[in-house]
């Protein structure tokens, strides 16, 4: 049996995205270890029937069966040779050519994982100082007990993992140039899906304006109250702020709404004359999704272009048709671009590829009323 230590709090418990990852992790672990028991904290003493303990640093860590299998084999070999009883996974965000890059699809991770494992990256001499804080550690019963008492155990690396960004704590400084420069002390801004309020706090600091937030996750909404002038907890498709704003911002929102067009029309009524709405949506025409479809794949992940909670998908043309149907004629769409891999650049012209769409991970949309 594998004991899976997955940090879990009330905010994670209210997040459909982290529940999706939790179930996916448990499924991957069962494929390797059979029975899996999930706990939120490392116990002082692991269960007697635990073969090993997998400790993740947060509820945002993705690690698959291929890496888990390699870590299990390395742990067994290390134990036979009198090793430390600890094996770690390297975080994709800190190593290799993909370091600090976004994870677009599950296939992206699998390609990186295959390359990393094939390169024989195991560090048999043990991890350098500080590496014991890897996002994922597979521990023997003795090593798990030592960790529970506060002692870290160095060990080799034999797997790859990926830690998603803090979904509710992200700060989106990229929105600032899109907001009206005239915003000031007499202005008010609404952020829809404000999380814990990091972006709203940034807007408030930059423009000195009043900021209101709407947030579905009750724990994130509670945390946002420390940064915003007012926080409304609830589903944006049903709540009413009861006031008007000079600007409204929403990041990666509309793809989660069952009737985004109806909401867009309603939200326009929350803007003062001359106001502006700025939002962003992912582009389903990005090369990573197109490449997956060619390979017969469409894998949901907790965050990204194929987030498990997306119910609507957009391209530039979809957006334009959608905006016109909602009655908006004054708008601007800006692409969020990424480089094309050589294998995509090499597509023959007979495919008639839309290279602009293939390079676009998402769109900023500015609506002027």
Coordinates of C-alpha atoms in Angstrom, one line a residue, residues 80-295:
X80 CA 18.9 -3.4 -0.9
X81 CA 22.2 -1.5 -1.0
X82 CA 21.7 0.2 2.3
X83 CA 20.7 3.5 0.9
X84 CA 19.0 6.4 2.6
X85 CA 15.4 5.2 1.9
X86 CA 14.5 8.4 0.0
X87 CA 14.0 9.1 -3.7
X88 CA 13.0 12.4 -5.2
X89 CA 11.4 13.8 -8.3
X90 CA 12.9 16.8 -10.1
X91 CA 10.5 19.6 -10.8
X92 CA 10.0 20.3 -14.6
X93 CA 9.7 24.0 -13.8
X94 CA 13.3 24.1 -12.6
X95 CA 15.2 21.8 -14.9
X96 CA 15.9 21.2 -18.6
X97 CA 15.0 23.2 -21.7
X98 CA 11.4 23.4 -20.5
X99 CA 12.3 25.1 -17.2
X100 CA 9.9 27.9 -16.3
X101 CA 7.7 27.1 -19.3
X102 CA 4.0 26.7 -19.1
X103 CA 2.7 23.1 -19.2
X104 CA 0.2 23.3 -22.1
X105 CA -1.1 19.7 -22.2
X106 CA -0.5 16.4 -20.5
X107 CA 1.4 15.2 -23.6
X108 CA 3.9 18.1 -23.1
X109 CA 4.7 16.7 -19.6
X110 CA 4.9 13.1 -20.9
X111 CA 7.4 14.1 -23.6
X112 CA 9.6 15.9 -21.1
X113 CA 9.3 13.0 -18.7
X114 CA 10.3 10.4 -21.3
X115 CA 13.3 12.6 -22.3
X116 CA 14.4 13.1 -18.8
X117 CA 14.2 9.5 -17.8
X118 CA 15.9 8.4 -21.0
X119 CA 18.8 10.7 -20.2
X120 CA 19.6 8.6 -17.1
X121 CA 19.3 11.7 -14.8
X122 CA 19.4 9.7 -11.6
X123 CA 21.9 11.3 -9.2
X124 CA 23.3 8.3 -7.3
X125 CA 25.5 10.5 -5.2
X126 CA 22.6 12.0 -3.5
X127 CA 20.8 15.4 -3.9
X128 CA 22.7 18.6 -3.5
X129 CA 22.0 20.6 -0.4
X130 CA 18.4 21.9 -0.4
X131 CA 17.1 19.4 -3.0
X132 CA 15.4 17.5 -0.3
X133 CA 12.7 20.0 -0.6
X134 CA 11.7 18.5 -4.0
X135 CA 7.9 18.8 -4.7
X136 CA 7.7 15.0 -4.6
X137 CA 9.5 12.4 -2.4
X138 CA 9.1 8.7 -2.2
X139 CA 10.2 7.5 1.2
X140 CA 10.7 4.2 3.0
X141 CA 8.9 3.8 6.4
X142 CA 12.0 4.7 8.3
X143 CA 12.7 7.8 6.1
X144 CA 9.0 8.9 6.4
X145 CA 9.3 8.7 10.2
X146 CA 12.5 10.8 10.2
X147 CA 10.8 13.4 8.0
X148 CA 7.8 13.5 10.4
X149 CA 10.2 14.3 13.2
X150 CA 11.8 17.1 11.2
X151 CA 14.8 15.4 9.7
X152 CA 15.3 15.5 5.9
X153 CA 16.9 12.6 4.1
X154 CA 19.0 13.2 1.0
X155 CA 18.7 10.7 -1.9
X156 CA 18.8 10.2 -5.6
X157 CA 16.5 11.6 -8.2
X158 CA 14.5 9.1 -10.3
X159 CA 11.4 10.9 -11.6
X160 CA 10.0 14.1 -12.9
X161 CA 7.0 16.1 -11.6
X162 CA 5.4 19.5 -12.3
X163 CA 4.0 21.9 -9.8
X164 CA 1.2 24.1 -11.1
X165 CA 1.0 27.8 -10.2
X166 CA -0.9 28.9 -7.1
X167 CA -4.4 29.1 -8.8
X168 CA -5.9 31.5 -6.3
X169 CA -2.8 33.5 -5.4
X170 CA -1.5 34.5 -8.9
X171 CA -0.7 38.1 -9.6
X172 CA -1.5 39.2 -13.1
X173 CA 0.7 42.3 -13.7
X174 CA 0.1 41.8 -17.5
X175 CA -3.3 43.4 -17.2
X176 CA -2.1 46.8 -16.1
X177 CA -1.2 48.2 -19.6
X178 CA -4.7 47.2 -20.7
X179 CA -6.6 49.2 -18.1
X180 CA -7.6 52.8 -18.7
X181 CA -4.8 55.2 -17.7
X182 CA -7.4 57.7 -16.4
X183 CA -8.3 55.4 -13.4
X184 CA -7.7 57.1 -10.1
X185 CA -9.0 57.7 -6.6
X186 CA -12.5 58.4 -7.8
X187 CA -12.6 55.2 -10.0
X188 CA -13.7 51.7 -9.2
X189 CA -12.7 48.4 -10.7
X190 CA -14.4 45.0 -10.5
X191 CA -12.3 41.8 -10.7
X192 CA -14.3 38.7 -11.5
X193 CA -12.7 35.6 -10.1
X194 CA -10.4 37.6 -7.8
X195 CA -8.9 34.6 -5.9
X196 CA -7.1 35.8 -2.8
X197 CA -6.9 39.3 -4.3
X198 CA -3.3 39.5 -5.5
X199 CA -4.2 41.1 -8.8
X200 CA -6.8 43.4 -7.3
X201 CA -4.2 44.6 -4.7
X202 CA -1.8 45.3 -7.6
X203 CA -4.5 47.3 -9.4
X204 CA -5.3 49.2 -6.3
X205 CA -1.7 50.0 -5.7
X206 CA -1.0 51.1 -9.3
X207 CA -4.1 53.3 -9.8
X208 CA -5.2 54.2 -6.2
X209 CA -8.7 53.2 -7.1
X210 CA -11.5 51.3 -5.3
X211 CA -11.5 47.6 -6.1
X212 CA -14.3 45.1 -5.7
X213 CA -14.0 41.3 -6.3
X214 CA -16.3 38.4 -7.0
X215 CA -15.0 34.9 -6.0
X216 CA -16.6 31.5 -6.1
X217 CA -14.2 29.7 -3.7
X218 CA -15.3 30.8 -0.1
X219 CA -11.9 30.4 1.4
X220 CA -10.2 32.4 -1.3
X221 CA -12.9 35.1 -1.0
X222 CA -12.3 35.3 2.7
X223 CA -8.6 35.8 2.1
X224 CA -9.3 38.5 -0.5
X225 CA -11.1 40.6 2.0
X226 CA -7.8 41.7 3.4
X227 CA -6.8 43.4 0.1
X228 CA -10.0 44.6 -1.5
X229 CA -12.6 47.2 -0.6
X230 CA -15.4 44.7 -1.0
X231 CA -15.6 41.0 -1.8
X232 CA -18.7 39.2 -3.1
X233 CA -18.7 35.5 -2.6
X234 CA -20.8 33.5 -5.1
X235 CA -21.3 32.4 -8.6
X236 CA -20.8 35.3 -11.0
X237 CA -23.6 33.9 -13.2
X238 CA -26.1 34.6 -10.4
X239 CA -24.7 37.4 -8.2
X240 CA -25.3 41.1 -8.7
X241 CA -22.8 43.6 -7.5
X242 CA -25.4 46.3 -7.2
X243 CA -23.1 49.1 -8.5
X244 CA -21.3 50.2 -11.7
X245 CA -17.6 50.3 -12.4
X246 CA -15.1 52.1 -14.6
X247 CA -13.4 48.9 -15.5
X248 CA -14.0 45.1 -15.2
X249 CA -11.3 42.5 -15.4
X250 CA -11.7 38.7 -15.6
X251 CA -8.9 36.2 -16.3
X252 CA -9.6 32.7 -17.7
X253 CA -13.3 33.0 -16.7
X254 CA -15.6 32.7 -19.8
X255 CA -14.4 29.2 -20.7
X256 CA -15.8 28.0 -17.3
X257 CA -19.2 29.5 -17.8
X258 CA -22.1 27.5 -19.2
X259 CA -23.6 30.6 -20.9
X260 CA -20.8 33.1 -21.2
X261 CA -22.5 35.2 -23.8
X262 CA -25.5 35.8 -21.6
X263 CA -23.2 36.8 -18.7
X264 CA -21.1 39.1 -21.0
X265 CA -24.3 40.9 -22.0
X266 CA -25.3 41.3 -18.3
X267 CA -21.9 42.3 -17.1
X268 CA -21.8 45.1 -19.7
X269 CA -24.5 46.7 -17.7
X270 CA -22.1 46.9 -14.7
X271 CA -19.9 49.3 -16.6
X272 CA -20.3 53.1 -16.5
X273 CA -20.5 54.9 -19.8
X274 CA -17.0 55.0 -21.3
X275 CA -16.0 52.0 -19.2
X276 CA -13.9 49.1 -20.3
X277 CA -14.0 45.3 -19.8
X278 CA -10.8 43.4 -20.1
X279 CA -10.7 39.6 -20.0
X280 CA -8.5 36.7 -21.3
X281 CA -9.4 33.3 -22.7
X282 CA -7.3 30.4 -23.9
X283 CA -7.0 29.6 -27.6
X284 CA -8.0 26.0 -28.5
X285 CA -6.2 26.4 -31.8
X286 CA -2.8 26.5 -30.1
X287 CA -0.3 24.1 -31.6
X288 CA -0.2 21.9 -28.4
X289 CA -3.9 21.2 -28.6
X290 CA -3.8 20.7 -32.4
X291 CA -0.9 18.3 -32.1
X292 CA -2.7 16.3 -29.4
X293 CA -5.8 16.0 -31.6
X294 CA -3.7 14.8 -34.5
X295 CA -2.4 12.1 -32.2

